[in-house]
PDB file of C-alpha atoms in Angstrom:
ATOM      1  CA  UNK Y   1     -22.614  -0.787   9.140  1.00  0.00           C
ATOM      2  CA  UNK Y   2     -20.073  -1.927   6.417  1.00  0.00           C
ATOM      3  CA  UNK Y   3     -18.074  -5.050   7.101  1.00  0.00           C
ATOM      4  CA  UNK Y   4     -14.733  -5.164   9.328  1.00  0.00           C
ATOM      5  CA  UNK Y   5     -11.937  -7.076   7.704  1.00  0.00           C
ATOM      6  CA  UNK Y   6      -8.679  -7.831   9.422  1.00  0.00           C
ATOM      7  CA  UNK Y   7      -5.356  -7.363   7.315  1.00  0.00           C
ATOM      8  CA  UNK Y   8      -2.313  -8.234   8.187  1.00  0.00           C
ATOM      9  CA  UNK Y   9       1.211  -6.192   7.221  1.00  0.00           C
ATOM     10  CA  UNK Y  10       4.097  -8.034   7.922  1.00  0.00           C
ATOM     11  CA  UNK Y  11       8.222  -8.114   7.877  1.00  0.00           C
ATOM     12  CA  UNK Y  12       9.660 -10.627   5.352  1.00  0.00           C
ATOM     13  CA  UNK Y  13      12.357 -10.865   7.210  1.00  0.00           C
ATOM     14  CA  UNK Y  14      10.517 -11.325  10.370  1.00  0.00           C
ATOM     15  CA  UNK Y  15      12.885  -8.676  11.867  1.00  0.00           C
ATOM     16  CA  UNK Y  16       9.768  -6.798  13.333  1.00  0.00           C
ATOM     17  CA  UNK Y  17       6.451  -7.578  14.833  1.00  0.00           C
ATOM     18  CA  UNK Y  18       3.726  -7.872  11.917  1.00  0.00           C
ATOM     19  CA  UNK Y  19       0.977  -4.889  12.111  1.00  0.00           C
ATOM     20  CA  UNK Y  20      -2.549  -6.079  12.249  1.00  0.00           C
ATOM     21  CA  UNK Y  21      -5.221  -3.931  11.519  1.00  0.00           C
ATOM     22  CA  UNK Y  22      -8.744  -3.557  10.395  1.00  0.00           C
ATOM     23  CA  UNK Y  23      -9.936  -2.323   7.260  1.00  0.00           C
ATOM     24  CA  UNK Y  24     -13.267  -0.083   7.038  1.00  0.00           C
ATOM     25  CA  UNK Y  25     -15.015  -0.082   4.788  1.00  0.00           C
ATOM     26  CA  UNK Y  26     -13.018  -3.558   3.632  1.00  0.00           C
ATOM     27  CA  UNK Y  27     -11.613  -1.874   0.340  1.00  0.00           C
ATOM     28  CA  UNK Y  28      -8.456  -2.261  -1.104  1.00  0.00           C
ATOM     29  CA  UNK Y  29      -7.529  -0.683  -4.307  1.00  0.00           C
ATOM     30  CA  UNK Y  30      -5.029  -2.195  -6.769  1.00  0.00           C
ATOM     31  CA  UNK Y  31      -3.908  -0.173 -10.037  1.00  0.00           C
ATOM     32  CA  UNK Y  32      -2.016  -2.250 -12.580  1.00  0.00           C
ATOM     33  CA  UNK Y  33      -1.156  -0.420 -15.930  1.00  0.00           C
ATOM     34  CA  UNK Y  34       0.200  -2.615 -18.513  1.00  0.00           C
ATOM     35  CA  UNK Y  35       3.147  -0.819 -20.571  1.00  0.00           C
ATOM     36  CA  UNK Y  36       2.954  -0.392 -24.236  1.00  0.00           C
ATOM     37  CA  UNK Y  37       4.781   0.986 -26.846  1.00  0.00           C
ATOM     38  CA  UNK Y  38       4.096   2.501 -30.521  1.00  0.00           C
ATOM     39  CA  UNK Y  39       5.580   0.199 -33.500  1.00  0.00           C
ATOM     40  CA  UNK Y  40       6.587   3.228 -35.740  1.00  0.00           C
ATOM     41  CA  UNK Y  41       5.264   1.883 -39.263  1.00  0.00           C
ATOM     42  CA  UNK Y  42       7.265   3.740 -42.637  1.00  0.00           C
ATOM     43  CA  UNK Y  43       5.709   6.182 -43.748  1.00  0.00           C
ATOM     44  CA  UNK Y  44       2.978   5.762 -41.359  1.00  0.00           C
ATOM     45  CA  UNK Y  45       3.013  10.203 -41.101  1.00  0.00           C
ATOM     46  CA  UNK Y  46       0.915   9.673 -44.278  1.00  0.00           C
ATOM     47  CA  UNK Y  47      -1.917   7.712 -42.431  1.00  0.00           C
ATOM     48  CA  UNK Y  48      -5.423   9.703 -41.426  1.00  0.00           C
ATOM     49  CA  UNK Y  49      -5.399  11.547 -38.110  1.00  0.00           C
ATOM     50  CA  UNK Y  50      -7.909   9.032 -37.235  1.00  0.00           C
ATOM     51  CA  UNK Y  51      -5.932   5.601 -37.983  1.00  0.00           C
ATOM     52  CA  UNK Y  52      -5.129   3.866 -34.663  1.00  0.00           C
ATOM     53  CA  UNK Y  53      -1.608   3.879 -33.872  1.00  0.00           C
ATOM     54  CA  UNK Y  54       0.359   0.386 -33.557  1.00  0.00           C
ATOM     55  CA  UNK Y  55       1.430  -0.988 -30.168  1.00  0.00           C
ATOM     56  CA  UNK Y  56       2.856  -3.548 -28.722  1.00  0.00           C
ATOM     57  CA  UNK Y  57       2.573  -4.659 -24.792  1.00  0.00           C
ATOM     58  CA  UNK Y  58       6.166  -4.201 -23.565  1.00  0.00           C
ATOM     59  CA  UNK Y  59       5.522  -5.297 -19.513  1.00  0.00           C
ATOM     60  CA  UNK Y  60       3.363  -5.643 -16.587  1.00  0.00           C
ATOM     61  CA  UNK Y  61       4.816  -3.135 -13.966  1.00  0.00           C
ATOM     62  CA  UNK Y  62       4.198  -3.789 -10.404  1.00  0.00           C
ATOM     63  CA  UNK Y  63       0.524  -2.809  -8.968  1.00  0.00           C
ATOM     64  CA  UNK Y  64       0.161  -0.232  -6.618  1.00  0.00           C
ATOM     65  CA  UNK Y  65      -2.122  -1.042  -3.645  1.00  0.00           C
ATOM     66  CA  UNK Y  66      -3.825   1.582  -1.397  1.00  0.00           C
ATOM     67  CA  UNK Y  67      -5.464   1.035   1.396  1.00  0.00           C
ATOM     68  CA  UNK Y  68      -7.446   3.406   4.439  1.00  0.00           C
ATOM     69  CA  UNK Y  69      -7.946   2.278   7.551  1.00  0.00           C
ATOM     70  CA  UNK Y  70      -9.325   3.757  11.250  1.00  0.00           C
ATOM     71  CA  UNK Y  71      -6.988   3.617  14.236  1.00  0.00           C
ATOM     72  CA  UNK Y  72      -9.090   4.295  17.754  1.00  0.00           C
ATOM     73  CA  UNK Y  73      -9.110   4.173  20.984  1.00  0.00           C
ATOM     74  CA  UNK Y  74     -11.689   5.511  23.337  1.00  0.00           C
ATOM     75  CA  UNK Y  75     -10.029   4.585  26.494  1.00  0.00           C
ATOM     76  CA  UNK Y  76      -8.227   7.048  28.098  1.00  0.00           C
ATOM     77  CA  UNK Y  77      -5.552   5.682  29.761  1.00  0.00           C
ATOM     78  CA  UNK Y  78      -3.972   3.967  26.690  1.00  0.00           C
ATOM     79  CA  UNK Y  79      -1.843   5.075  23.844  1.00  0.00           C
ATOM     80  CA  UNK Y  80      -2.456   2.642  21.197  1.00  0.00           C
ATOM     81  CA  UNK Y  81      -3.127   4.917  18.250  1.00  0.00           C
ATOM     82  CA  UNK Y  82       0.422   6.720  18.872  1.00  0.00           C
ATOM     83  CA  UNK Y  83       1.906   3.227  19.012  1.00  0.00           C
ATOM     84  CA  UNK Y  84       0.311   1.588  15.804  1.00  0.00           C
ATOM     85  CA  UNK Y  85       1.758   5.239  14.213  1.00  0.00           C
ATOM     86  CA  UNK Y  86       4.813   4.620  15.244  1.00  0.00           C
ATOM     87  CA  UNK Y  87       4.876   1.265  14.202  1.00  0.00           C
ATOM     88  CA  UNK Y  88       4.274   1.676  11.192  1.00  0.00           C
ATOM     89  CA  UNK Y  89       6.924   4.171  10.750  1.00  0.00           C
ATOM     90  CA  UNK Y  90       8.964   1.696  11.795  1.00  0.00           C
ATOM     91  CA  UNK Y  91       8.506  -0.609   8.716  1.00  0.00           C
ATOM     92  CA  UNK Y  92       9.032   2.400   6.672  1.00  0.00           C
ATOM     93  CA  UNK Y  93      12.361   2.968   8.016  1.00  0.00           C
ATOM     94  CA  UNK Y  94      15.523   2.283   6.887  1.00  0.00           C
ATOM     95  CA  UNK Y  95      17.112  -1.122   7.090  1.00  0.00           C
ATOM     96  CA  UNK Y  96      20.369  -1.604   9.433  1.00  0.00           C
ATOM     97  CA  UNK Y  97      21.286  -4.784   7.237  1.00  0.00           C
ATOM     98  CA  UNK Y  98      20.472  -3.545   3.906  1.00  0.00           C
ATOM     99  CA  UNK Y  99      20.301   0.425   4.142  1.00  0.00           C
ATOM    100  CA  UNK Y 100      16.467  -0.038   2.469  1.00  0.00           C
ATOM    101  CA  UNK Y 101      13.467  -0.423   4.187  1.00  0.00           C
ATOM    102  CA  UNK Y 102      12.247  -3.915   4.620  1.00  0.00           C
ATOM    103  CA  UNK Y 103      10.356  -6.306   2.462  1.00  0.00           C
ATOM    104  CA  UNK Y 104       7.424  -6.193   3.837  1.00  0.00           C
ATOM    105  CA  UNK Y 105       3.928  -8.839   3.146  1.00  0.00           C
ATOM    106  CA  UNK Y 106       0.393  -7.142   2.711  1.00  0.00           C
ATOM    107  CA  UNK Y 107      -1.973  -9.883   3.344  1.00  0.00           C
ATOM    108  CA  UNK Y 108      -5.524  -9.369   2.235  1.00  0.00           C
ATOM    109  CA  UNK Y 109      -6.892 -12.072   0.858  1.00  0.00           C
ATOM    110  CA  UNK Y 110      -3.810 -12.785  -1.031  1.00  0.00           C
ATOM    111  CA  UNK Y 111      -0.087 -12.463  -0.161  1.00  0.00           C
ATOM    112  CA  UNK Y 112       1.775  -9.553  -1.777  1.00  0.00           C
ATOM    113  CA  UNK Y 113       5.557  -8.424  -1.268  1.00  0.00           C
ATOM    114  CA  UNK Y 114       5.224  -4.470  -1.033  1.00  0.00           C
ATOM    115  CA  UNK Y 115       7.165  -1.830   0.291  1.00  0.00           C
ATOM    116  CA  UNK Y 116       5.228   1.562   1.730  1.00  0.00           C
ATOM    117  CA  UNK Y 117       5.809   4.267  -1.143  1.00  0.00           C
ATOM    118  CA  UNK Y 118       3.198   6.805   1.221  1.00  0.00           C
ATOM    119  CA  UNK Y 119       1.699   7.221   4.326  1.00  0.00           C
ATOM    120  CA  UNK Y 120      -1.293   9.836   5.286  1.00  0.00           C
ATOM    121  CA  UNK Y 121      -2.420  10.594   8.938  1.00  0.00           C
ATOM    122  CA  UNK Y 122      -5.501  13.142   9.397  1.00  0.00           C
ATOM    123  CA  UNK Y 123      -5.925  13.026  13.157  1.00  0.00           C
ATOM    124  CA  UNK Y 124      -9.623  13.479  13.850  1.00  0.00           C
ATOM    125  CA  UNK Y 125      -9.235  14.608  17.528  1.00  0.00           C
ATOM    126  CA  UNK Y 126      -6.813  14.305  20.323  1.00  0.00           C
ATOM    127  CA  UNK Y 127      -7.170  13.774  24.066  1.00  0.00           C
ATOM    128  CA  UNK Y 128      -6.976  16.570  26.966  1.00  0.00           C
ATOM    129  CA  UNK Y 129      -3.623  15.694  27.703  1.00  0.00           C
ATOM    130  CA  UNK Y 130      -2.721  16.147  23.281  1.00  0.00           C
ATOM    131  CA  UNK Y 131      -2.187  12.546  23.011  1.00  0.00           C
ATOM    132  CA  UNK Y 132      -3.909  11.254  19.300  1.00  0.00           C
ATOM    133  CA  UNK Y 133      -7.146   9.106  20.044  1.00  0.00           C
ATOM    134  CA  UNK Y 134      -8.301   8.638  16.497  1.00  0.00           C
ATOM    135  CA  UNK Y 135      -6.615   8.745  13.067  1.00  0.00           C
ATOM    136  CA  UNK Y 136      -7.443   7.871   9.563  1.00  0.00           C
ATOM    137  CA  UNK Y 137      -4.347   6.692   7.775  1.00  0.00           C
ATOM    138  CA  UNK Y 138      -4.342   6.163   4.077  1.00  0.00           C
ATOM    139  CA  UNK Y 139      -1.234   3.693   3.210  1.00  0.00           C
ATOM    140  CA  UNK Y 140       0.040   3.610  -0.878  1.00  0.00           C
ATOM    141  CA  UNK Y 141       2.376   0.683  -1.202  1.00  0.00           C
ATOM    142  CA  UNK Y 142       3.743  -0.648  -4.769  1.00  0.00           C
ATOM    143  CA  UNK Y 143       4.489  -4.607  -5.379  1.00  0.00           C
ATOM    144  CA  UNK Y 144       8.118  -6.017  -5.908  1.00  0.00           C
ATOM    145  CA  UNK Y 145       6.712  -8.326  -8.159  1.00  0.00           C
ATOM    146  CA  UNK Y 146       4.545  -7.819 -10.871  1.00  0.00           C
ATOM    147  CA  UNK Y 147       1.971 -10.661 -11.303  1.00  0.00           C
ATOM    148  CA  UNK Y 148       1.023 -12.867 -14.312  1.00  0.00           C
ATOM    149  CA  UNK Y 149       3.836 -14.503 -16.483  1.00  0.00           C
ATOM    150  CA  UNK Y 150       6.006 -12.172 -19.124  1.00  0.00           C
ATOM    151  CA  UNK Y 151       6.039  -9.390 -15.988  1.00  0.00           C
TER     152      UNK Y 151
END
């Protein structure tokens, strides 16, 4: 059985109760594509097909982080999956103070300011009375920082 890690999604402002939840399989995935761009050289048209280009690293943009995670409940009487759901459309939502949605803190292993950029739900079955018992929900957030220095 693959490992259970806890993560923790959280409100910078604090203006919200943080979301804790478990990842399986613990995997987080983090894409960070460094910018470049071509030096045009004169008359660099006359080079080979085959001559590699000139570039220069402009940036680090900010990573995007995706994560999937399990939300279930086998007991009947409680409605915990709908709740987590709407909690987390809650951080996605729309700031009173700032008309944005909220700074929010993905900690996994490390601390990173993110906002939610996506959210997936496939609801693998629901109770007799239609309420969801289990869902897999695949979260895409992007960094408000980039890391490194020169980002």
């Amino acid at each position: 059985m693959p490992e259970r890690t806890q993560a923790r999604l959280l409100v910078a402002d604090k203006s919200q109760p943080d979301f804790l939840f478990t990842l399986n399989p613990s995997k987080v995935t983090r894409t960070r594509a460094p910018a470049y761009a071509d030096i045009p050289i004169a008359r660099g048209d006359s080079w080979a097909t085959t001559a590699t280009p000139q570039m220069q690293w402009t940036r680090n943009p900010p990573e995007d982080i995706g994560i999937d995670f399990v939300l279930y409940n086998g007991n009947q009487d409680a409605d915990d999956v709908e709740r987590e759901l709407d909690h987390l459309d809650a951080l996605m939502a729309r700031s009173s103070r700032s008309g944005e949605p909220s700074d929010l803190v993905f900690i996994f292993g490390r601390a990173d300011r993110v906002r939610i950029t996506g959210k997936t739900v496939d609801e693998a079955f629901r109770r007799p009375d239609g309420r969801v018992a289990k869902a897999t929900v695949q979260l895409r957030m992007r960094t408000l920082r980039a890391r490194g220095k020169g980002a």
